Coordinates of C-alpha atoms and ligand atoms in Angstrom, one line a residue:
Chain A
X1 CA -3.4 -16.5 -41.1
X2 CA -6.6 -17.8 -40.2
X3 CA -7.6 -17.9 -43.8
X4 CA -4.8 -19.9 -44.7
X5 CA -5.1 -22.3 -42.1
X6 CA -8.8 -23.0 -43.6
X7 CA -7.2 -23.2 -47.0
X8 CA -4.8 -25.6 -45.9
X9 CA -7.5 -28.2 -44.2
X10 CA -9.6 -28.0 -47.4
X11 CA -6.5 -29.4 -49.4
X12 CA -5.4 -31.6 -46.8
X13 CA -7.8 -32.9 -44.8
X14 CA -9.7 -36.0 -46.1
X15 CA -12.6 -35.2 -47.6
X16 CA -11.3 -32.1 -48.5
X17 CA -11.6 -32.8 -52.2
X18 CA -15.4 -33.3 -51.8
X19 CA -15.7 -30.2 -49.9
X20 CA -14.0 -28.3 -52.5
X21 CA -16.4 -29.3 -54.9
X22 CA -19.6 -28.8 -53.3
X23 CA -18.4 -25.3 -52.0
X24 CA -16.0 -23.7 -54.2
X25 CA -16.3 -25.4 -57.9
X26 CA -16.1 -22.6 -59.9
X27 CA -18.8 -23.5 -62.2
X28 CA -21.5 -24.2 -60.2
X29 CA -20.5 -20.7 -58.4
X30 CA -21.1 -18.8 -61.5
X31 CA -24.6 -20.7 -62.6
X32 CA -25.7 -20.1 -59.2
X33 CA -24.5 -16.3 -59.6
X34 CA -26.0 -15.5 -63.4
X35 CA -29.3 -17.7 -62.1
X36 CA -31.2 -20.1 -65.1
X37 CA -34.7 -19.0 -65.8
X38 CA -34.9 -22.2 -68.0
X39 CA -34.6 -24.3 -64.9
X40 CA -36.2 -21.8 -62.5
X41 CA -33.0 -21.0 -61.0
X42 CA -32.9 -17.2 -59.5
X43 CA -29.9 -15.5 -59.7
X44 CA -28.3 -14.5 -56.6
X45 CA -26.8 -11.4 -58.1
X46 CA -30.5 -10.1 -58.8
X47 CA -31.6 -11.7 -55.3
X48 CA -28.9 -9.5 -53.5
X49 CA -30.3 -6.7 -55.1
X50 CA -33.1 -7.1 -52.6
X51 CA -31.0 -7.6 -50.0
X52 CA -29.6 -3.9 -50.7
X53 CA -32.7 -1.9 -51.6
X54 CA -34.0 -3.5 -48.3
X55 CA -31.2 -2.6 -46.7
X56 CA -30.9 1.0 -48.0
X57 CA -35.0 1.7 -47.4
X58 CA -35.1 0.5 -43.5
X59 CA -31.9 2.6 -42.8
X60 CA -32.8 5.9 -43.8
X61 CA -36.3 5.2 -42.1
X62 CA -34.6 3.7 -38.7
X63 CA -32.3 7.0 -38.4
X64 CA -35.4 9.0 -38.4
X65 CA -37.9 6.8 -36.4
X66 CA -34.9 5.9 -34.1
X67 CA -34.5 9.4 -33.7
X68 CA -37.8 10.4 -33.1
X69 CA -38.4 7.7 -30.7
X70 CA -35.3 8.5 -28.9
X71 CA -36.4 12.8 -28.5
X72 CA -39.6 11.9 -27.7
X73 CA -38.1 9.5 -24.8
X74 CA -35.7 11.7 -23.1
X75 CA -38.4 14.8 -23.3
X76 CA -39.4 16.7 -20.1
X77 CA -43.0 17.9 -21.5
X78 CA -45.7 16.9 -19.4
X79 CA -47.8 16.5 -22.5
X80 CA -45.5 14.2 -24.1
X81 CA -46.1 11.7 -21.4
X82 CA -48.3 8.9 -23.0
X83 CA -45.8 9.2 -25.9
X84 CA -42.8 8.6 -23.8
X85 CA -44.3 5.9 -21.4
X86 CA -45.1 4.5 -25.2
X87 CA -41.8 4.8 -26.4
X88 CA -39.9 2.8 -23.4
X89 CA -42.4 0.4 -23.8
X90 CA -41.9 0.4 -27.5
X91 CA -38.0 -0.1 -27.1
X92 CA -38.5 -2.8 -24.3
X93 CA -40.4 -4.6 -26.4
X94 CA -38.8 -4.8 -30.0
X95 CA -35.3 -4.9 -28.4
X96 CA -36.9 -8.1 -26.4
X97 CA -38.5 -10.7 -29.2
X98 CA -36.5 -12.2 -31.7
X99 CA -36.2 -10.4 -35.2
X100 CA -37.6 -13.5 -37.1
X101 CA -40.6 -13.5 -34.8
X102 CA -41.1 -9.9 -35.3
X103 CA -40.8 -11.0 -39.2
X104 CA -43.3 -13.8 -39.2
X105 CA -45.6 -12.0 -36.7
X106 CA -45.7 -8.9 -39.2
X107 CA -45.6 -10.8 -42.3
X108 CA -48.2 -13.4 -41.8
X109 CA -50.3 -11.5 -38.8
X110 CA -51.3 -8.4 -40.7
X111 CA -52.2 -10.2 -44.1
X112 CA -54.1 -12.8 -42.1
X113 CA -56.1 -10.2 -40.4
X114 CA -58.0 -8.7 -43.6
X115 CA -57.4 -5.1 -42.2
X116 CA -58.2 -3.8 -46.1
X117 CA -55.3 -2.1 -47.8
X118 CA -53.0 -2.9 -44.3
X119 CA -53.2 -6.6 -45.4
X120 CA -52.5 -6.5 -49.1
X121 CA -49.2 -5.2 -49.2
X122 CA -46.3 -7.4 -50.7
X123 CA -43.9 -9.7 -48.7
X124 CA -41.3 -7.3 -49.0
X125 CA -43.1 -4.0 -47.3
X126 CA -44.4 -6.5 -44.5
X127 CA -40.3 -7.3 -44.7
X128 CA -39.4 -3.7 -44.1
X129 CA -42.1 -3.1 -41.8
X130 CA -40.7 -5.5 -39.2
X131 CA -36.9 -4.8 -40.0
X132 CA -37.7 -1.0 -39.4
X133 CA -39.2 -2.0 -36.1
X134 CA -36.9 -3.8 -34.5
X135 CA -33.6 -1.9 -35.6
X136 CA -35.6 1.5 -34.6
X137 CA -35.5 0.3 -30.7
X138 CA -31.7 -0.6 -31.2
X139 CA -31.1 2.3 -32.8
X140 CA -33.5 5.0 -30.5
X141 CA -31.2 3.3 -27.8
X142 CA -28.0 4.7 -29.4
X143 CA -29.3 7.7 -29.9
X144 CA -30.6 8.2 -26.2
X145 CA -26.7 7.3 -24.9
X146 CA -25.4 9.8 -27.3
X147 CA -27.8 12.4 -26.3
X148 CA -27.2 12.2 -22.5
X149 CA -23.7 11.6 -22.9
X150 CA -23.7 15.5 -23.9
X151 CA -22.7 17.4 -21.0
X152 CA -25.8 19.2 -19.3
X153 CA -23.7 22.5 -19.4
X154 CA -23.9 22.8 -23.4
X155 CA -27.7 22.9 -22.2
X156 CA -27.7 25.2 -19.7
X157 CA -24.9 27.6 -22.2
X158 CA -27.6 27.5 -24.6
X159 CA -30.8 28.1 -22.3
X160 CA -28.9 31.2 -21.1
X161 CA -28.6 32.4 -24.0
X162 CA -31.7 32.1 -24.7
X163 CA -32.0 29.6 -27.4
X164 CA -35.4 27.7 -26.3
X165 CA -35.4 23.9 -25.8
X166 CA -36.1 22.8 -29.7
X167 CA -33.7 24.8 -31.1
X168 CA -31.4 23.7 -28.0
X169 CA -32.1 20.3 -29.1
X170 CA -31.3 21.0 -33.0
X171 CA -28.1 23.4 -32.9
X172 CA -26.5 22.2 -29.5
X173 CA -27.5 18.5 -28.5
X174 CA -28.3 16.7 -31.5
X175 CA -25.3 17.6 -33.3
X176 CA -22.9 17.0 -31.0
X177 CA -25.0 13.0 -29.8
X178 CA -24.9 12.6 -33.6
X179 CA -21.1 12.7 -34.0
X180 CA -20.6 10.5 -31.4
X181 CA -23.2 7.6 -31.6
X182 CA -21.8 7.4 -35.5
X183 CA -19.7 4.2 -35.0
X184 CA -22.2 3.0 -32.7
X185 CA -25.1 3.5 -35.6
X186 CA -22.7 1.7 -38.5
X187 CA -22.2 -1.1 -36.6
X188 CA -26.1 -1.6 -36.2
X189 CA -26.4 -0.9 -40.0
X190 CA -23.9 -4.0 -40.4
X191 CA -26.3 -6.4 -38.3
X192 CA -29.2 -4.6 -40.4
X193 CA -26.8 -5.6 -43.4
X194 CA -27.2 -9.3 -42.3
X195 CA -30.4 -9.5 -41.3
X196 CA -31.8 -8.6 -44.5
X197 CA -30.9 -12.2 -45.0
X198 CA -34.1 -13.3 -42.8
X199 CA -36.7 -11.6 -45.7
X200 CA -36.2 -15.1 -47.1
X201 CA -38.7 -16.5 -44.3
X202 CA -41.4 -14.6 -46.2
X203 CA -40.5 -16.4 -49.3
X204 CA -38.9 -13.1 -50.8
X205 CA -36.2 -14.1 -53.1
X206 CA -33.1 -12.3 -52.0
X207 CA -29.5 -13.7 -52.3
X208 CA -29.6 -15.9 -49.5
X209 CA -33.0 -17.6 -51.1
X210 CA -31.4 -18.0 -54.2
X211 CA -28.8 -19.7 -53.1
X212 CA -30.8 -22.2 -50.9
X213 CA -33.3 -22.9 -54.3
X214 CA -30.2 -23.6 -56.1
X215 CA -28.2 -25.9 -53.8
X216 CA -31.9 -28.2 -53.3
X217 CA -32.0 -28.1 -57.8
X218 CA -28.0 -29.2 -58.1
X219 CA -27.4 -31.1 -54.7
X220 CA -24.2 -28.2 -54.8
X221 CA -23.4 -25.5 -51.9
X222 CA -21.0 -23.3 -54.3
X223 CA -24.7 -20.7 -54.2
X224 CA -24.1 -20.5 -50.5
X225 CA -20.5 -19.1 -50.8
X226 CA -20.9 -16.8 -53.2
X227 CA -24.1 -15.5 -51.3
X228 CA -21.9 -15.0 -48.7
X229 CA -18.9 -13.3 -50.9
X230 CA -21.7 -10.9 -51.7
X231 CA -22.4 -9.6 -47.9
X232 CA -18.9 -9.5 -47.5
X233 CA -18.2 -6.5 -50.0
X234 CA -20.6 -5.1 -48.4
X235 CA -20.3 -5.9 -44.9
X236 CA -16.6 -5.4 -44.6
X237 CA -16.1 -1.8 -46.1
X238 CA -18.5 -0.9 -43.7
X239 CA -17.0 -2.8 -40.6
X240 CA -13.7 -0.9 -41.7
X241 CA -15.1 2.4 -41.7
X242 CA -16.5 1.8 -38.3
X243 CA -12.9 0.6 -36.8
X244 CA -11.3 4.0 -38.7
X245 CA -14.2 6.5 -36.8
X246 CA -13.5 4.5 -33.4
X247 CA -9.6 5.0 -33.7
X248 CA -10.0 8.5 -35.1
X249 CA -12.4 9.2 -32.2
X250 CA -10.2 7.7 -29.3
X251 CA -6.7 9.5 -30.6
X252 CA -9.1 12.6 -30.7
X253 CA -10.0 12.1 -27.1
X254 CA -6.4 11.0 -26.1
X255 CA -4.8 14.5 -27.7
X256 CA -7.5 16.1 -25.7
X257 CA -6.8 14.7 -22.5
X258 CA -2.8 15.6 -22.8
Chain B
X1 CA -32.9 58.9 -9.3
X2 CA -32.2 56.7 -11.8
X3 CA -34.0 53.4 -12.4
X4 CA -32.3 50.2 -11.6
X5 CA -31.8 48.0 -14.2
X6 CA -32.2 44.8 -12.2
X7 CA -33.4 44.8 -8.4
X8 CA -33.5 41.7 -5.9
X9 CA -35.4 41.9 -3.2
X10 CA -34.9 39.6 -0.3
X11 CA -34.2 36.6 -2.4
X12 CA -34.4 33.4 -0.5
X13 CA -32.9 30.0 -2.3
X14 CA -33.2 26.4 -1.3
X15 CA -31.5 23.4 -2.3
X16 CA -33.4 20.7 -1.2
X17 CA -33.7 21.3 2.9
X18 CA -30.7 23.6 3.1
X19 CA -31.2 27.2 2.3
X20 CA -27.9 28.6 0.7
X21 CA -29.2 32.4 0.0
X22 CA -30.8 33.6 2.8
X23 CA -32.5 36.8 1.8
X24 CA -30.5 38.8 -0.2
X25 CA -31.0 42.3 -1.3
X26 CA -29.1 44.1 -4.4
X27 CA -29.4 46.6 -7.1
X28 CA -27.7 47.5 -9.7
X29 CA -27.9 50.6 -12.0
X30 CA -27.4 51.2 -16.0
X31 CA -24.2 51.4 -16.7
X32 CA -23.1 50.1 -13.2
X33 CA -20.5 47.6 -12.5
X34 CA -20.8 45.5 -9.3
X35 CA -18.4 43.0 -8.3
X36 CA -19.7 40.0 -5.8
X37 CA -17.0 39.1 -3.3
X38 CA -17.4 35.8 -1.1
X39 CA -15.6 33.0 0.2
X40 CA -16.4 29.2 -1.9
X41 CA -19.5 28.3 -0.9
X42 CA -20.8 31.4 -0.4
X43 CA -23.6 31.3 -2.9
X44 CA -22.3 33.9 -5.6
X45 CA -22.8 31.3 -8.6
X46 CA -26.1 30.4 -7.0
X47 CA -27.2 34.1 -6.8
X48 CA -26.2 34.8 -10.5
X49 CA -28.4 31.5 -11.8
X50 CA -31.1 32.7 -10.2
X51 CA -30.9 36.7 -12.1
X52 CA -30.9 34.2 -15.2
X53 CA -33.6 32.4 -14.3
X54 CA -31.6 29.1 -14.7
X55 CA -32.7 28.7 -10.8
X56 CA -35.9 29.0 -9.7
X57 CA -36.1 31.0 -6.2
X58 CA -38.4 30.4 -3.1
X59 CA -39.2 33.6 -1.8
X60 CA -38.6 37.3 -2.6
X61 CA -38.4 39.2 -6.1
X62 CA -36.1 39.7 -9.1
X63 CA -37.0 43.1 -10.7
X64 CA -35.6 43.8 -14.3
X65 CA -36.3 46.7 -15.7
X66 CA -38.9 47.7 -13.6
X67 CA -40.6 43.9 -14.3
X68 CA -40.8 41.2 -12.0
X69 CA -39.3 37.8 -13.3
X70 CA -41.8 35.5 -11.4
X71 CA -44.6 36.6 -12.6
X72 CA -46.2 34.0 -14.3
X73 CA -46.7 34.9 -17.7
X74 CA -43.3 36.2 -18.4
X75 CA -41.2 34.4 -21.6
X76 CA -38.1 33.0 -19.4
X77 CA -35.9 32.8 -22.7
X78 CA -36.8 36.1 -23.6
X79 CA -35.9 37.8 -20.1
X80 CA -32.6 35.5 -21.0
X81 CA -32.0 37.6 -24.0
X82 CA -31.4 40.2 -22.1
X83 CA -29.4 39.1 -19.5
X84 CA -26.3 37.6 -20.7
X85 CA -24.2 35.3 -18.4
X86 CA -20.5 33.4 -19.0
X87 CA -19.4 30.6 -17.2
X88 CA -16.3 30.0 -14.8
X89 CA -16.1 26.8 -17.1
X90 CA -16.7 28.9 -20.4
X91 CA -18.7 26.1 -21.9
X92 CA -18.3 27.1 -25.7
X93 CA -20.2 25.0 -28.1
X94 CA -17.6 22.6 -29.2
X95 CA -19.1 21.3 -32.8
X96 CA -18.9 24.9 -33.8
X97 CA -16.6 27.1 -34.7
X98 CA -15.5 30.4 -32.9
X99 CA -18.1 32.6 -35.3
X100 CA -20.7 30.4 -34.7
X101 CA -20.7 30.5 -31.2
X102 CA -20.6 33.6 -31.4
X103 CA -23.3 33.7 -34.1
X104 CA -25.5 31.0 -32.7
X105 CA -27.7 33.3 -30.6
X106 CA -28.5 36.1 -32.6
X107 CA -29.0 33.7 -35.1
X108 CA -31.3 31.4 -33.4
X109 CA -32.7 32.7 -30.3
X110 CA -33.5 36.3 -31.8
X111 CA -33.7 35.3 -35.5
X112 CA -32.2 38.5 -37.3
X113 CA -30.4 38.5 -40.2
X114 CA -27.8 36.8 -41.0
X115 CA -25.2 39.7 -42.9
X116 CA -26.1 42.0 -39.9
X117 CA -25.5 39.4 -37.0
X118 CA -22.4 38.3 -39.0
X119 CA -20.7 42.1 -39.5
X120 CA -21.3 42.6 -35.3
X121 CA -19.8 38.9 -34.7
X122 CA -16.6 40.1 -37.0
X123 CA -16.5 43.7 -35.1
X124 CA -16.9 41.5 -31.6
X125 CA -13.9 39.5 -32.8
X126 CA -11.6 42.5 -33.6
X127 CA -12.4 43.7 -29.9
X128 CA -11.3 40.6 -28.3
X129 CA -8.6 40.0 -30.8
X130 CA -9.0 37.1 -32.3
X131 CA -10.4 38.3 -35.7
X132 CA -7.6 35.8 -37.1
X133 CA -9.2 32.6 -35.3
X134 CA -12.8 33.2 -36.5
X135 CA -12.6 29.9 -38.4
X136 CA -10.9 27.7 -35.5
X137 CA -12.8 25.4 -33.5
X138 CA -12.5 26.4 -29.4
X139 CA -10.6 23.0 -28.4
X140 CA -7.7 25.1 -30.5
X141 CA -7.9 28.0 -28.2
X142 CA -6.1 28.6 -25.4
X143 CA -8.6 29.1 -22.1
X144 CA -7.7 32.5 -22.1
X145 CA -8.8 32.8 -25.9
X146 CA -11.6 30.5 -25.3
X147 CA -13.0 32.6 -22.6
X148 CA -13.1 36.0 -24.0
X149 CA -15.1 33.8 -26.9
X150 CA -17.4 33.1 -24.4
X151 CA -17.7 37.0 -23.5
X152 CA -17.9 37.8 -27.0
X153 CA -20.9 35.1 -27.4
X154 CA -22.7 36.3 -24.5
X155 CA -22.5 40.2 -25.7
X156 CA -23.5 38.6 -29.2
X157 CA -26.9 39.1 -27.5
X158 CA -26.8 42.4 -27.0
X159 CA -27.5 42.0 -23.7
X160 CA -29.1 44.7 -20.9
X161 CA -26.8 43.3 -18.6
X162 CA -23.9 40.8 -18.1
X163 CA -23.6 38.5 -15.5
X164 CA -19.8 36.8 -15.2
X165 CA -19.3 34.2 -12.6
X166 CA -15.8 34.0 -11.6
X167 CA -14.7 33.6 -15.2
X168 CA -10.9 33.9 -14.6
X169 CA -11.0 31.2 -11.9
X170 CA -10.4 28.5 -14.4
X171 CA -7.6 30.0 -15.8
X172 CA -3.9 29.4 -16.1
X173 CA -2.5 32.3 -14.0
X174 CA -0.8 33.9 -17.3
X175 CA -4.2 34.2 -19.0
X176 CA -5.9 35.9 -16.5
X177 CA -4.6 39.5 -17.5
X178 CA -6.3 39.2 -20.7
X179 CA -9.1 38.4 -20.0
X180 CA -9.3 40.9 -17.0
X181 CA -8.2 43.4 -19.8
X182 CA -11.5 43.2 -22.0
X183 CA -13.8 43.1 -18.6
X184 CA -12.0 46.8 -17.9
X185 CA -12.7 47.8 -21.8
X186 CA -16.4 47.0 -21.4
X187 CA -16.9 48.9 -18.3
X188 CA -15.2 52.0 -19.8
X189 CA -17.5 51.4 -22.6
X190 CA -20.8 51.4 -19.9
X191 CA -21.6 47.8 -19.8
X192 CA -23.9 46.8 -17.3
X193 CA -22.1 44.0 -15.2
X194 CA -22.4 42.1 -12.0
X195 CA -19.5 39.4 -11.6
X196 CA -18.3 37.6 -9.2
X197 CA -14.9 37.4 -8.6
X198 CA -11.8 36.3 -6.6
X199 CA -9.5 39.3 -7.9
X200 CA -9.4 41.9 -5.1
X201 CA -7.4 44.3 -7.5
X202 CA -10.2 44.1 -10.2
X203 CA -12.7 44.9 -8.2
X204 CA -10.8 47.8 -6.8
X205 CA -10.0 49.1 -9.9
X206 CA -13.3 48.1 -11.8
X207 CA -15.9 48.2 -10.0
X208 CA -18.4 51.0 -9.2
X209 CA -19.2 49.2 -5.6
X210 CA -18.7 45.5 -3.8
X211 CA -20.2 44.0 -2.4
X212 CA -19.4 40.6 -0.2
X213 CA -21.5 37.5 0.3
X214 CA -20.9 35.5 3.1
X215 CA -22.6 32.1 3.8
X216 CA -26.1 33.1 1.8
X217 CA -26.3 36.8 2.8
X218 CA -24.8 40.2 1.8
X219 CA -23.0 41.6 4.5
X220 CA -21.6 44.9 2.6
X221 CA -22.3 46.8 0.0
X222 CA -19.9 49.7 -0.9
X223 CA -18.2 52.0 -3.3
X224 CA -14.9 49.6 -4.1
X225 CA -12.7 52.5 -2.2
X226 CA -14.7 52.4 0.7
X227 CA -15.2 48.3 0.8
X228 CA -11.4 48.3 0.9
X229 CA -10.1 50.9 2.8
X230 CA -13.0 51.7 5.4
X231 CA -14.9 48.5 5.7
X232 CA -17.8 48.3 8.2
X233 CA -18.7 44.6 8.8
X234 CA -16.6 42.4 10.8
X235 CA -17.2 39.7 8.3
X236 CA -15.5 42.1 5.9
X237 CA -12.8 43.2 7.8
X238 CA -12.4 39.1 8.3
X239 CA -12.8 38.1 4.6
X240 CA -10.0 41.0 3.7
X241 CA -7.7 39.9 6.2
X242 CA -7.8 36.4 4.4
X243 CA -7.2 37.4 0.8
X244 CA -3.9 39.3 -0.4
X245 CA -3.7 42.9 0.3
X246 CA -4.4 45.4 -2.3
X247 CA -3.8 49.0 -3.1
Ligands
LIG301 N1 -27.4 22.2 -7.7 C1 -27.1 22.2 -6.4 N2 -27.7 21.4 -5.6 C2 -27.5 21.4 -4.2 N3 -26.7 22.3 -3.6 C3 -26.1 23.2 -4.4 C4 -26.3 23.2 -5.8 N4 -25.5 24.2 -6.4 C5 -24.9 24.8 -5.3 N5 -25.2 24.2 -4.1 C6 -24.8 24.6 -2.8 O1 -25.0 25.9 -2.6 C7 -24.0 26.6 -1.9 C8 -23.5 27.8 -2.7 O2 -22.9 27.3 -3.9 P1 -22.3 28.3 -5.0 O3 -21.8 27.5 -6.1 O4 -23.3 29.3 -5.3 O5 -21.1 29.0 -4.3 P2 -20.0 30.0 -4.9 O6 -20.0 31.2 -4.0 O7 -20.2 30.2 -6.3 O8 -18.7 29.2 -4.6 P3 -17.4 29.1 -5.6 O9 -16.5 30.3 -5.3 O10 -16.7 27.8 -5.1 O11 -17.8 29.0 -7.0 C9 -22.9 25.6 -1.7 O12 -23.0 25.1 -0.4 C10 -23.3 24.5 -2.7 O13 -22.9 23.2 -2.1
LIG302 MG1 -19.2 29.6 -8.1

């Protein structure tokens, strides 16, 4: 509906002629796509391959920092105490400053700083670096509601029997905050998705890049929409999935209630 | 004499400012059962947390098996694996399956072998009949079902003794019977169980003695026949008059 509302204004609407060629001629939409080395065009296909490794490293290394960050938060060990004032800190912090300042601040600060091998790393581990750390406090945060929203008698059923309070955490509680932060977690994996996007302040060459160095070459925006078609495939499985867990998990909760 | 299994000793228990067990004194025997009679409030759950250490208690002594469970240096989750306890609210595992409940804590608390621990979980099942259910998950058990599970899980353990805190209490009225059933089996069979209960004909039947808590302390302690039929306390003869007559 929506869609074909838009459709209709681009015939229509004055101008709408112009705007069909500078966003959707099909031409320029597939130059920007297959790139030109001749004319030191990048291809945004190869740029959006980037965008997914990126995307695929900093997720499987904010579940388990997230995690770890989120265990260590909700601990009651009196040694762990540094660590834990550390992590609330920690969340406060990253969950508080914008993700591109987190991205500059990484990505220029440690190379400017000559720390030896800390400051000669390329654009894109500075890129991961800061991604990890920002979606690790939104994710230790999802974590920590589904842990607590485990009732403190599965606890107390498994200290009675004796389990002790790691393998209490492992067999009883994580399991059970795992299944339901899931829809929770993907739709933080869809902003992640996104904000791969921002790399392109470092001057890594990811799809969104690509597109912007193509559009400045040929004066045309058709680079921009098929960036965009790009995070789309991958954005929109994903958002589905989420909206099938969320249903399956309220008519799960609704059948038990009845 | 025979030695006690478990002994408390003037046990004194405070929440906060109030004091709800004021000093209570109990033993019980191997192969004893004792029920624990007492109006809500009373302080039966409270009493049974504290024998599994899931409370910790102000004054006075828990002796198990001729070892104190204050002293300092003693493994709390180890004294737990020997004293089971189930729940009024059963409080199965939900993510797991009926055998792995029921295997969970052999499994991972005592860490033996998994064929063993699996062949007693299976035997466990066919004495609370529902070897066919093994596989189901406990939100597709009835409460009745899903409480003898939560029997089974705790005996998993192997346990010295077995605490039950009015585990029929939560139950639809039909359901009771069985699970009442299986408590009767394992005394026959010599298990070593303290529970607290509402059932006055249970405990007549069941139980070695009673004895009643009222308002923090133990007023009576009897042989069932004699709590019932010749009781001594005027809190007794009070708390009897109250519940429904029994034969
Ligand atoms: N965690 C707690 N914090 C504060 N007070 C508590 C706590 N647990 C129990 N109490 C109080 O201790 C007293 C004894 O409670 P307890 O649950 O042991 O009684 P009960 O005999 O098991 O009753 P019921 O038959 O209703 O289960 C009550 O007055 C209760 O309010
Ligand atoms: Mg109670």
């Amino acid at each position: 509906m929506v869609l074909a509302v838009v459709a209709w204004v681009l015939w229509a609407a004055p101008g709408g002629k112009a705007v069909r060629e500078f966003f959707l001629s099909p031409t320029h939409a597939w130059r920007s796509f297959i790139g030109d080395p001749a004319e030191g065009l990048s291809a945004i296909w190869r740029g959006f391959l980037t965008n997914i490794w990126m995307f695929v490293v900093c997720e499987i290394l904010v579940l388990v920092f997230g995690l770890l960050i989120a265990v260590v938060r909700l601990s009651s060990s009196p040694i762990l105490t540094p660590l834990r004032l550390l992590s609330v800190v920690y969340t406060d912090f990253f969950r508080g400053i914008p993700i591109i300042l987190v991205l500059f601040i990484v990505g220029y600060g440690l190379p400017g700083m000559s720390l030896g091998w800390i400051s000669m790393q390329s654009p894109a581990v500075y890129a991961c670096i800061a991604l990890t750390l920002t979606y690790s406090a939104y994710v230790a945060e999802v974590y920590r509601a589904g842990i607590n929203a485990v009732p403190t008698n599965q606890v107390v059923a498994s200290r009675a029997l004796g389990l002790r309070q790691g393998a209490t955490l492992r067999y009883v509680v994580l399991p059970q905050a795992i299944r339901n932060v899931i829809p929770p977690l993907l739709n933080d994996f869809i902003s992640l998705q996104k904000d791969t996007a921002l790399v392109s302040t470092l001057g890594i060459v990811d799809a969104t890049q690509a597109a912007h160095i193509f559009s400045s070459q040929s004066f045309n925006f058709a680079g921009y929409t098929v960036a965009s078609l790009l995070f789309l495939l991958l954005t929109i499985p994903m958002t589905r999935l989420t909206d099938r867990l969320i249903a399956r998990d309220r008519s799960r909760r609704l059948a038990y209630l009845s | 004499m025979t030695k006690n299994m478990l002994e408390l000793q003037n046990v004194h228990k405070r929440f906060d400012d109030r004091e709800v067990l004021h000093g209570v004194s109990l033993t019980l025997a191997p192969n004893e059962v004792v029920c624990l009679l007492g109006s809500s409030g009373s302080g039966k759950s409270t009493l049974l947390r504290c024998i599994n250490l899931l409370e910790r208690i102000e004054s006075g002594d828990i002796i198990f098996r001729e070892q104190s469970l204050l002293d300092e240096r003693i493994d709390v989750d180890l004294v737990r694996r020997h004293i089971g306890i189930v729940f009024q609210a059963f409080n199965l595992f939900p993510h797991l399956s009926v055998l792995d409940n029921i295997t969970l804590g052999p499994l991972r608390a005592r860490g033996r072998a998994k064929s063993e621990v699996l062949d007693e979980a299976y035997e466990l099942l066919e004495r609370i009949g529902l070897k066919s259910r093994a596989g189901d998950f406990p939100d597709q058990l009835s409460g009745g079902q899903q409480q003898r599970v939560a029997i089974a899980r705790a005996l998993a353990m192997r346990p010295d003794v077995l605490l039950l805190d009015e585990v029929t209490s939560a139950l639809d009225p039909t359901l009771v019977g069985e699970v009442l059933d299986l408590l009767t089996d394992l005394a026959r069979q010599g298990t070593t169980m303290l529970i607290a209960t509402h059932e006055m004909q249970f405990a007549r039947d069941v139980a070695h003695r009673v004895a009643l808590l009222d308002e923090g302390r133990l007023v009576e302690v009897a042989p069932a026949a004699d709590f019932f039929d010749r009781p001594q306390q005027a809190a007794t003869i009070d708390f009897l008059s109250r519940v429904p007559k029994t034969q």
